[in-house]
Short mmCIF file of C-alpha atoms in Angstrom, two decimals:
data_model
loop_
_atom_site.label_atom_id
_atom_site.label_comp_id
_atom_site.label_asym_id
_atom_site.label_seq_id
_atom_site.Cartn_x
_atom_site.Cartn_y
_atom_site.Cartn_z
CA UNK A 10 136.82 155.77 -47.11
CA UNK A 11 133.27 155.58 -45.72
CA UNK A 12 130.60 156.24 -48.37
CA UNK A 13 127.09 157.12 -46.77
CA UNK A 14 124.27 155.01 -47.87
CA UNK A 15 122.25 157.84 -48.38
CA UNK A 16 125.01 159.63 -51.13
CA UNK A 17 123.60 162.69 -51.28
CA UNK A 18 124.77 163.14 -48.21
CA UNK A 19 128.32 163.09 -49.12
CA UNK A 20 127.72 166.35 -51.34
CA UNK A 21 127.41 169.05 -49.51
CA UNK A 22 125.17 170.81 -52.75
CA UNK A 23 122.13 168.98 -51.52
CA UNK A 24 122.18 170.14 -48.42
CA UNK A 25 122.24 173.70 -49.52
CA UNK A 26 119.98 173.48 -52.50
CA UNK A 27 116.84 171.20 -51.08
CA UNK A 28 114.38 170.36 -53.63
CA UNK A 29 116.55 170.56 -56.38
CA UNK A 30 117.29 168.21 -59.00
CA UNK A 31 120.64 168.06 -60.66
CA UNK A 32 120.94 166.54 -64.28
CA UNK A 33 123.51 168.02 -65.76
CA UNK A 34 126.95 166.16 -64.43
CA UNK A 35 127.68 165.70 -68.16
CA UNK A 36 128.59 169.15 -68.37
CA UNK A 37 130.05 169.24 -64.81
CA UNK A 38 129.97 166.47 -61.79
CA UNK A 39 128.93 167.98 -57.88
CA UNK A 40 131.91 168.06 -55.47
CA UNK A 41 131.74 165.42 -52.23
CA UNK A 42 132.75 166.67 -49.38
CA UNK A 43 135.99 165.21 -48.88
CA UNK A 44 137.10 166.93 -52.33
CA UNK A 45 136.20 170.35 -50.92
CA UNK A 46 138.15 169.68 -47.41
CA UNK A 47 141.25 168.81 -49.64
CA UNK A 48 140.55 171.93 -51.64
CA UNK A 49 140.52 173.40 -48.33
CA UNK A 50 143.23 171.28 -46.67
CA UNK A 51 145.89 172.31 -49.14
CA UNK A 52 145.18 176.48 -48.75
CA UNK A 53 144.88 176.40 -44.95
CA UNK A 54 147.76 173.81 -44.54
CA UNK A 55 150.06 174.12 -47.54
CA UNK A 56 149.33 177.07 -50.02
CA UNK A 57 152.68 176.49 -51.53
CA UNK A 58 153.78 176.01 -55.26
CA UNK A 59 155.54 172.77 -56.28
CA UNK A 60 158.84 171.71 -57.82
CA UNK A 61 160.41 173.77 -54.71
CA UNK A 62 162.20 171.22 -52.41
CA UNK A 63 163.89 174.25 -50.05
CA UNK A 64 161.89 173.16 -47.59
CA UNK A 65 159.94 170.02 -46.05
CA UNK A 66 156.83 172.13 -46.29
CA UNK A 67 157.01 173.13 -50.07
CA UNK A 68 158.46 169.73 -51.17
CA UNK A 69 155.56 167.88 -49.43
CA UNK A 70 153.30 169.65 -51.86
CA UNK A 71 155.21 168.33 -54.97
CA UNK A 72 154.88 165.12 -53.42
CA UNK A 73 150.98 165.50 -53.70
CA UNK A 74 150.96 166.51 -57.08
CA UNK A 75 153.14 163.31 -57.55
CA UNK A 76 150.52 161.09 -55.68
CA UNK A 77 147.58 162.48 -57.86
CA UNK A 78 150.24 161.62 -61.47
CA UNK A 79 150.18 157.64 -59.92
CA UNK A 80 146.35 157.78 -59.00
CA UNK A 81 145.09 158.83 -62.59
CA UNK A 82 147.85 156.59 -63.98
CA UNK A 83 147.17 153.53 -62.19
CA UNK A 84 143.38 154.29 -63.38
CA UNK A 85 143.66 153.77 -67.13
CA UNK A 86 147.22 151.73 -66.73
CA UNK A 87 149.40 154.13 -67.98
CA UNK A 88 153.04 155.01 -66.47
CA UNK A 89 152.89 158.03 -64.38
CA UNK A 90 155.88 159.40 -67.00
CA UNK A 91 152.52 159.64 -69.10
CA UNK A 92 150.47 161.56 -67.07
CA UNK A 93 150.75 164.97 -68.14
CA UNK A 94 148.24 168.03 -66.12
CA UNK A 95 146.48 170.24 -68.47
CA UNK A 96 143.49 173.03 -67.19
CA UNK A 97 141.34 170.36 -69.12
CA UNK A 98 140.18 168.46 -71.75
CA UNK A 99 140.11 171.23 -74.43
CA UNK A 100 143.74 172.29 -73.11
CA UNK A 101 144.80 168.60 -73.73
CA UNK A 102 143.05 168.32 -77.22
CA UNK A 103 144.38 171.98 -78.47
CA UNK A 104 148.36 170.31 -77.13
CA UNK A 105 147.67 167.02 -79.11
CA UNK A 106 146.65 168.76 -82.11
CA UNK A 107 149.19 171.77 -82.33
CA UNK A 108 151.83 168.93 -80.83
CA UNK A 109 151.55 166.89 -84.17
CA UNK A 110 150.91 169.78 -86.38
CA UNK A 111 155.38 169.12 -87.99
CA UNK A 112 154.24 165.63 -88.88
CA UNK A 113 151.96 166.13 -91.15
CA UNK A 114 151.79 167.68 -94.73
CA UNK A 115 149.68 168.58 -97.17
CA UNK A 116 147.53 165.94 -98.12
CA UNK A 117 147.44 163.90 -94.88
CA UNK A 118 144.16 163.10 -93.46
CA UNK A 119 142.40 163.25 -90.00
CA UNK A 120 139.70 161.33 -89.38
CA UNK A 121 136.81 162.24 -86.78
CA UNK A 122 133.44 161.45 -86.25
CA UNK A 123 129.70 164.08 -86.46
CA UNK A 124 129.65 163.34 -83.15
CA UNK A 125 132.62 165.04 -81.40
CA UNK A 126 132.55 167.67 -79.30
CA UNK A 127 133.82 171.19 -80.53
CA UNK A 128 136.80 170.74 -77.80
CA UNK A 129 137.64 167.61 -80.45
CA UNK A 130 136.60 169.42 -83.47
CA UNK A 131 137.46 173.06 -83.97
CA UNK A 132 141.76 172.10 -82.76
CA UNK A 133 141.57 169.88 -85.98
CA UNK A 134 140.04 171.71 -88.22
CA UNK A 135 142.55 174.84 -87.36
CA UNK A 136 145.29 171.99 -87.77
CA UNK A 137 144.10 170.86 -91.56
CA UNK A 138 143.88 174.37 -92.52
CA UNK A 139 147.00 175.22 -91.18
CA UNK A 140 149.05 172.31 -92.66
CA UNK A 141 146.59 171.84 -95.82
CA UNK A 142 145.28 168.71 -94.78
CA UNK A 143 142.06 167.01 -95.47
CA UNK A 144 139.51 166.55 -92.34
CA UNK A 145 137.13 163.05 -93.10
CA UNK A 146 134.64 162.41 -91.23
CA UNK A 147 133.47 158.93 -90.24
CA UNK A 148 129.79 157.10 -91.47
CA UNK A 149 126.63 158.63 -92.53
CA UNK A 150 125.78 162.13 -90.61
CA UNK A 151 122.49 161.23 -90.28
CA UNK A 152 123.76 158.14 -88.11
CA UNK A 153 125.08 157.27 -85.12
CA UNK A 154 128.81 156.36 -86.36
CA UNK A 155 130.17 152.72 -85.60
CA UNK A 156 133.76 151.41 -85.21
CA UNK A 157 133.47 149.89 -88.49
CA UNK A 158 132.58 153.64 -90.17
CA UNK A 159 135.91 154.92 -88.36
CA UNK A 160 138.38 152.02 -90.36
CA UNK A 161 136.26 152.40 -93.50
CA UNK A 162 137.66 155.75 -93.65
CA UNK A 163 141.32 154.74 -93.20
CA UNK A 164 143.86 154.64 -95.86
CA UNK A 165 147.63 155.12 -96.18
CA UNK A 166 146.89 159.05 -96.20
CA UNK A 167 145.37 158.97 -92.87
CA UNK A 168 147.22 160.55 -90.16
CA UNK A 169 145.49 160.56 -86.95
CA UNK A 170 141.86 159.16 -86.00
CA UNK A 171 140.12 161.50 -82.88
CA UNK A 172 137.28 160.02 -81.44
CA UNK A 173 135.23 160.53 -77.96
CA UNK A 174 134.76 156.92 -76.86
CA UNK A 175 131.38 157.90 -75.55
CA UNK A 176 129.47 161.17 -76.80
CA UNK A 177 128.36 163.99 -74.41
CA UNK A 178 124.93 163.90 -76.57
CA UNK A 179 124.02 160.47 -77.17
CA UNK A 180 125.70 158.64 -74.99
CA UNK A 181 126.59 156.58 -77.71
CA UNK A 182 129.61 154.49 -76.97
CA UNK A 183 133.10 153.69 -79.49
CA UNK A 184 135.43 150.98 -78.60
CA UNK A 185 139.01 152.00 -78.77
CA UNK A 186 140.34 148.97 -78.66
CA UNK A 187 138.61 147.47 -81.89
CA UNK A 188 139.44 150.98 -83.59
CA UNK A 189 142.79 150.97 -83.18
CA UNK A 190 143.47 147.40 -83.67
CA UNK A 191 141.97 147.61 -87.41
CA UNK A 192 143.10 150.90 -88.40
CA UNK A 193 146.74 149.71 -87.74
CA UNK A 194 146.17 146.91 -89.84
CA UNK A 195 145.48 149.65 -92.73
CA UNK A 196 148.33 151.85 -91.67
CA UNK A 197 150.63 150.74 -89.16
CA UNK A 198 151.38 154.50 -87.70
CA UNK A 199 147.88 156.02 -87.63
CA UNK A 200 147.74 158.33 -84.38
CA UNK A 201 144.93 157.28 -82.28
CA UNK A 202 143.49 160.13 -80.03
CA UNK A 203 140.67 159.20 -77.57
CA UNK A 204 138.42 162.05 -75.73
CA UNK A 205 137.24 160.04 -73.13
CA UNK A 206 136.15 163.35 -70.98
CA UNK A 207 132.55 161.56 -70.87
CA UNK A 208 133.54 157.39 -70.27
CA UNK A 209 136.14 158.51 -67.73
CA UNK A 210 133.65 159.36 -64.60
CA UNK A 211 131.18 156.15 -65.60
CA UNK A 212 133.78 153.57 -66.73
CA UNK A 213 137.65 152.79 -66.72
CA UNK A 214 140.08 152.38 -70.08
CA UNK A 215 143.08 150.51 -70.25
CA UNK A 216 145.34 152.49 -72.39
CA UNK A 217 147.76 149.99 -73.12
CA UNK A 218 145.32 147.02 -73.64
CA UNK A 219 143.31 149.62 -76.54
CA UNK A 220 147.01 150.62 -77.61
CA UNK A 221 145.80 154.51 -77.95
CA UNK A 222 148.26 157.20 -78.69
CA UNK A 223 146.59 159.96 -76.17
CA UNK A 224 143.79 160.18 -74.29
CA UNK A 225 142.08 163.29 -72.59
CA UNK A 226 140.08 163.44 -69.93
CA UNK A 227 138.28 166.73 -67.08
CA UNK A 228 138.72 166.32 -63.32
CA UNK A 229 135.41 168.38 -62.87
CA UNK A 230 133.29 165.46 -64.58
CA UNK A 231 134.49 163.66 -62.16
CA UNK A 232 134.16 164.95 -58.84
CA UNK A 233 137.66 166.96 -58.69
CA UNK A 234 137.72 170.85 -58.70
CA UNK A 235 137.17 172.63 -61.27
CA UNK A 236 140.33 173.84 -63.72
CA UNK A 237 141.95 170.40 -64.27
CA UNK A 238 142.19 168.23 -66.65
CA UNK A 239 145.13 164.97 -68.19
CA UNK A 240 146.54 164.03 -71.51
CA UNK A 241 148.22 160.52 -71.12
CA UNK A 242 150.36 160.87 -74.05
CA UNK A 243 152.76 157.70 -74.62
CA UNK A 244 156.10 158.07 -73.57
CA UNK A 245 157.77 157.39 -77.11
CA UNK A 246 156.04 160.57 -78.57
CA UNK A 247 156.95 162.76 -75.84
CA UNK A 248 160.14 163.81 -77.45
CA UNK A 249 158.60 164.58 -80.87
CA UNK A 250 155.76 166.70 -79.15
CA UNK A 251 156.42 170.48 -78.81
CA UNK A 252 154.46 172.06 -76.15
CA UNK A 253 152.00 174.95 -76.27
CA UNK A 254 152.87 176.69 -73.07
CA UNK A 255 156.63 177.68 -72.35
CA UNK A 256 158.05 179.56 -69.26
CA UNK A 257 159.20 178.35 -66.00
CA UNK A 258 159.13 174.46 -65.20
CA UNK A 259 159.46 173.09 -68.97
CA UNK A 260 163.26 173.63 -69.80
CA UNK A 261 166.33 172.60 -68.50
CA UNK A 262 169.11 174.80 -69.69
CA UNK A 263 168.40 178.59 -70.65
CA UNK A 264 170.89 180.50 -72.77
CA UNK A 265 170.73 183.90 -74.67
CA UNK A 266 169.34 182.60 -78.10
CA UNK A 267 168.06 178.96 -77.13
CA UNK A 268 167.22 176.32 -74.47
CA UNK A 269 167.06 173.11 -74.06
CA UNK A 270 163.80 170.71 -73.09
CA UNK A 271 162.78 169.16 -69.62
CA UNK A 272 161.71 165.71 -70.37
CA UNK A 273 158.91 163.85 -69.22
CA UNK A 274 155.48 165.60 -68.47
CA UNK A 275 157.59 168.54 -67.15
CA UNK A 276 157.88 169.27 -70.71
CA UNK A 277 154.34 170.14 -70.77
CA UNK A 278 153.64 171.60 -67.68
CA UNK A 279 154.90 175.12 -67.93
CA UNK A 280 154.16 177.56 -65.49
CA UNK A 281 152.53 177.29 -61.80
CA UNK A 282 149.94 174.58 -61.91
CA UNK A 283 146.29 174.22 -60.59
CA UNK A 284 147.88 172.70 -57.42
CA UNK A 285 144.74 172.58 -55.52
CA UNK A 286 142.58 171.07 -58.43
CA UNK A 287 145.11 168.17 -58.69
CA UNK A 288 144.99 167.51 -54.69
CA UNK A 289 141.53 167.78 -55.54
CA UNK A 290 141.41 165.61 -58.48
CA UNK A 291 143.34 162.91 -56.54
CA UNK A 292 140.79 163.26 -53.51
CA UNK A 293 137.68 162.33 -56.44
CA UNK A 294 139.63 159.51 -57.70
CA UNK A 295 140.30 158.28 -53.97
CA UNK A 296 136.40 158.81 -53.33
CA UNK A 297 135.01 157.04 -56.86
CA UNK A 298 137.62 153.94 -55.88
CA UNK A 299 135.78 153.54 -52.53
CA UNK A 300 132.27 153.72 -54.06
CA UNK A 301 133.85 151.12 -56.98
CA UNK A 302 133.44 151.27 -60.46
CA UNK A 303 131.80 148.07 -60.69
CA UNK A 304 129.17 149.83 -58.81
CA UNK A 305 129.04 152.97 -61.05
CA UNK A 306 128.11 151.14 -64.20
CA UNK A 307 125.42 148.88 -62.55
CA UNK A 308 124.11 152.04 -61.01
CA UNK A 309 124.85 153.64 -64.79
CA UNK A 310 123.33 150.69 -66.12
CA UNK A 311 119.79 150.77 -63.60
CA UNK A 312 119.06 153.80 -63.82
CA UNK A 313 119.21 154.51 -67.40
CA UNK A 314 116.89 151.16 -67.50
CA UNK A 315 114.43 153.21 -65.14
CA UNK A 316 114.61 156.61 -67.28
CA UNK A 317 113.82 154.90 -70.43
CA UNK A 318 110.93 152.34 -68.80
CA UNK A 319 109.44 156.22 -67.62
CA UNK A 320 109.97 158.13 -70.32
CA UNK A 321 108.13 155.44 -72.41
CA UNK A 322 104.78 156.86 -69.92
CA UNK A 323 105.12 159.99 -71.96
CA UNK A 324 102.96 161.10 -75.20
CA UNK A 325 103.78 164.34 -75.08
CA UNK A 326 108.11 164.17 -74.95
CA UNK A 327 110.12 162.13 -77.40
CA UNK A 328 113.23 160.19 -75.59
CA UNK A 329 116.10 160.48 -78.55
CA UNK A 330 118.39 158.04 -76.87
CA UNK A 331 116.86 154.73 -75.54
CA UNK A 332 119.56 152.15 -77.26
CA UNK A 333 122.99 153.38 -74.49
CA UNK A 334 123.65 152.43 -70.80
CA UNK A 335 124.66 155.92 -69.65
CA UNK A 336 122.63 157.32 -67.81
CA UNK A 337 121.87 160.42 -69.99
CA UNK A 338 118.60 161.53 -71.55
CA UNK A 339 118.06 163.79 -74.52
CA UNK A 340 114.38 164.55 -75.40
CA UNK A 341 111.83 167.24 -76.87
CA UNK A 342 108.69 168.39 -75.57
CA UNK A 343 106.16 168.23 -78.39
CA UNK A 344 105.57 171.59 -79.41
CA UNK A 345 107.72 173.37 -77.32
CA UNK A 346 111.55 174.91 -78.05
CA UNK A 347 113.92 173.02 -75.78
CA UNK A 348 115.75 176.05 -74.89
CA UNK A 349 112.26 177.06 -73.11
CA UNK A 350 111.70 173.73 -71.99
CA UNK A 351 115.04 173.82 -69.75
CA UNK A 352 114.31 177.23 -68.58
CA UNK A 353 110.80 175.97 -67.61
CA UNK A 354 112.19 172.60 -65.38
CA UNK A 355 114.83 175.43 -64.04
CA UNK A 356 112.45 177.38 -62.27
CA UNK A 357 110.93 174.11 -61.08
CA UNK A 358 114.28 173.41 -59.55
CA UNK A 359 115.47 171.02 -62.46
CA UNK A 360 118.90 171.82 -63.57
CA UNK A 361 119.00 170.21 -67.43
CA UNK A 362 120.70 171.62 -69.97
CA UNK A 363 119.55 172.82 -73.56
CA UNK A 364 121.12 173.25 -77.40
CA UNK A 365 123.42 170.26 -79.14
CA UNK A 366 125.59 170.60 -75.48
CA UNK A 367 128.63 172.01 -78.02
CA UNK A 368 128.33 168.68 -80.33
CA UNK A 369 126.95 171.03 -83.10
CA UNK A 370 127.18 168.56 -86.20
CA UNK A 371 125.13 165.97 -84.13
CA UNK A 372 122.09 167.81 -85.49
CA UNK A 373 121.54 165.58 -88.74
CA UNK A 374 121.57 162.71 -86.71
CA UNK A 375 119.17 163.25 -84.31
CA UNK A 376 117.21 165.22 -86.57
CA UNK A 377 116.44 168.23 -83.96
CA UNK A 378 117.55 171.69 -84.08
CA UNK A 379 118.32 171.12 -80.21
CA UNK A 380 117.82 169.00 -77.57
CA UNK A 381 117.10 169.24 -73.64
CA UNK A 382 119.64 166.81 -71.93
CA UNK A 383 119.16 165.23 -68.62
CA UNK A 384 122.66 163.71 -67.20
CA UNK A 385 122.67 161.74 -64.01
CA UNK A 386 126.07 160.38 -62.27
CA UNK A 387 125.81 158.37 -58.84
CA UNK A 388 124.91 160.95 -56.81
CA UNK A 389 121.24 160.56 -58.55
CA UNK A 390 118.34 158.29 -58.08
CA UNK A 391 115.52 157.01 -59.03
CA UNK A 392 113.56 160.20 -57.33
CA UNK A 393 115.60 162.48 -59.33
CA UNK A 394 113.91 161.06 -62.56
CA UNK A 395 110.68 161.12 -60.84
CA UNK A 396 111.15 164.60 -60.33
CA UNK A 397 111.46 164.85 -64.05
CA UNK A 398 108.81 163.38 -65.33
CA UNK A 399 106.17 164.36 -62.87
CA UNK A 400 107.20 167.82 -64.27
CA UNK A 401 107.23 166.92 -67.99
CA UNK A 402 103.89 164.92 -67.78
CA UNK A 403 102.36 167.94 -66.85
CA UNK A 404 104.06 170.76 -69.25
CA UNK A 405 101.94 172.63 -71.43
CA UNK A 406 103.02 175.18 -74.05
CA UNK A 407 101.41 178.32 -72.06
CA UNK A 408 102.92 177.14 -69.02
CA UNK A 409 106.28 177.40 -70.36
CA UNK A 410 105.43 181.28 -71.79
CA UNK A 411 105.19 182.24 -68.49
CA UNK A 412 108.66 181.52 -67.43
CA UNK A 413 110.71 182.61 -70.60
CA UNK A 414 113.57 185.54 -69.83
#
């Protein structure tokens, strides 16, 4: 696949939104153009649902969705028997979590972090109330948590350990690898859960090297359509998982009073899926390979280099994130709420995004009420943050009246 040098002009959003700046792919990635024409593609060309194989037509399309299982598969090293399609991360956390809810028992413990996002959050705490469990959180929350703050809190109680490997917020990043290798010193069959909704689109995870239990991740944060999201899920725990949608696809034998299981990610899969935002998903992945990954964290690494070396320039915005190599930004304007702030760079054509981004408990730690974050992917550039800070260098309280709704 040919990626232009210029790669804005791969996304067709540019084109018909000049002058704008978009930072907020942390909440959800633009769409290049060979992702729409497969979006396309598949309702001018095939329009069918899968798992029909009455025809060549219809059986071509579960072929597709089979393609798109390998892609994300081969991407964190899984075995496509492990890829299961969810409508997204939050889906794929809320399976997980009601999944393991006839393992545990009164008592047991989860571990999570202040940092998680309510997707990771609110599914476990509905699970400890449920089952009468005890929710611990990792490290001091008025600190960025560590790896080492994650095992402290292990013991032979502990259940399951969720974690986002790198936070929508901060940008702060976790290694799974170094979790999971001393927690199961402490308690050989801790369930490790990794949200990695926010690495996933920067930077690749081997799933078997970190020996994680399940991992979630969004198609839309990654180029793909919208309405699509993966749980890898290892194949040994696929028989003790129940699922949390049941209808057509996920059974094998139906009978008056009971039925009987598909196996595999079938299982999971009930119903008629977001065909087109899997084709879609497996276009993205086919487009990120071609612009490689090596070159997404260099260009990851650069241009979060650049936004703190400019954001430095400023006396009258506070940068609340220097020490991470994603390229995301979360600052205050002096003075000013950050809600208005990001309604201010909005009508300037800025697209940010203001609040705690749904990572509520993150407030202690950053010590702010709210936040404006700036996220950047590899469709931005150094003029992007330009942009920015011409604007920001120039805010004054009054100004920012004017444009309140």
């Amino acid at each position: 696949m040919k990626i232009n040098k210029n790669i804005k002009l791969d996304f067709p959003w540019f084109q018909k939104n000049k002058g704008w700046a978009y930072l907020d792919s942390g909440a959800t990635s633009l769409k290049p153009k060979c992702v729409i024409d497969a979006i396309v593609d598949f309702y001018e060309k095939w329009s069918s649902n899968p798992h029909n194989t009455d025809s060549s037509l219809t059986y071509h399309v579960t072929t597709m969705i089979d393609t798109v299982r390998s892609k994300l598969a081969k991407l964190i090293n899984a075995d496509k028997e492990e890829i299961i399609f969810t409508s997204g991360a939050t889906e794929s956390l809320n399976l997980v979590s009601s999944g393991l809810a006839p393992i545990l028992k009164k008592g047991d413990e989860i571990v999570l972090t202040y940092l998680e996002h309510t997707s990771n959050l609110l599914p476990w705490i509905e699970l400890a109330k449920a089952k009468q469990c005890k929710i611990v959180y990792a490290g001091n929350p008025n600190q960025i948590p560590t790896e080492t703050d994650i095992i402290k809190k292990v013991n032979k109680k502990t259940k399951i350990i969720a974690f986002a490997n790198v936070s929508n917020l901060l940008g702060s990043e976790l290694d799974a690898q170094i979790i999971t290798k001393h927690a199961r010193k402490i308690h050989s069959n801790i369930l490790i859960v990794c949200d990695a909704t926010q690495m996933l689109p920067h930077k690749l995870i081997d799933v078997k090297h970190a020996d994680i239990d399940f991992l979630v991740a969004s198609g839309h944060k990654m180029c793909s359509g919208t309405g699509v999201g993966m749980l890898y899920m290892k194949k040994k725990l696929m028989e003790r998982m129940n699922p949390i949608r049941f209808g057509g696809g996920m059974n094998n034998n139906v009978y008056c009073d009971h039925y009987t299981f598909a196996s595999g990610p079938d299982k999971f899969e009930g119903g008629s899926p977001h065909t087109a935002g899997i084709i879609s998903w497996g276009a993205a992945i086919d487009y990120l390979n071609a612009y490689g990954w090596i070159n997404i964290h260099q260009h990851d690494i650069s241009l979060k280099k650049y936004i703190n070396q400019e954001f430095s320039k400023l006396k009258n915005v506070e940068l609340l994130n220097y020490h991470c190599e994603y390229p995301i930004a979360i600052f205050n304007v002096k003075g000013i709420n950050a809600h208005d702030v990001a309604n201010y760079l909005g009508h300037k054509k800025i697209i940010v995004r203001s609040g705690l981004s749904c990572a509520k408990l993150t407030t202690r730690i950053i010590n702010q009420p709210s936040v404006v974050r700036a996220s950047f992917y590899l469709y931005n550039d150094k003029s992007d943050v330009d942009k920015l800070i011409t604007v920001l260098k120039n805010i004054k309280k009054g100004d920012v009246i004017e444009y309140v709704i």
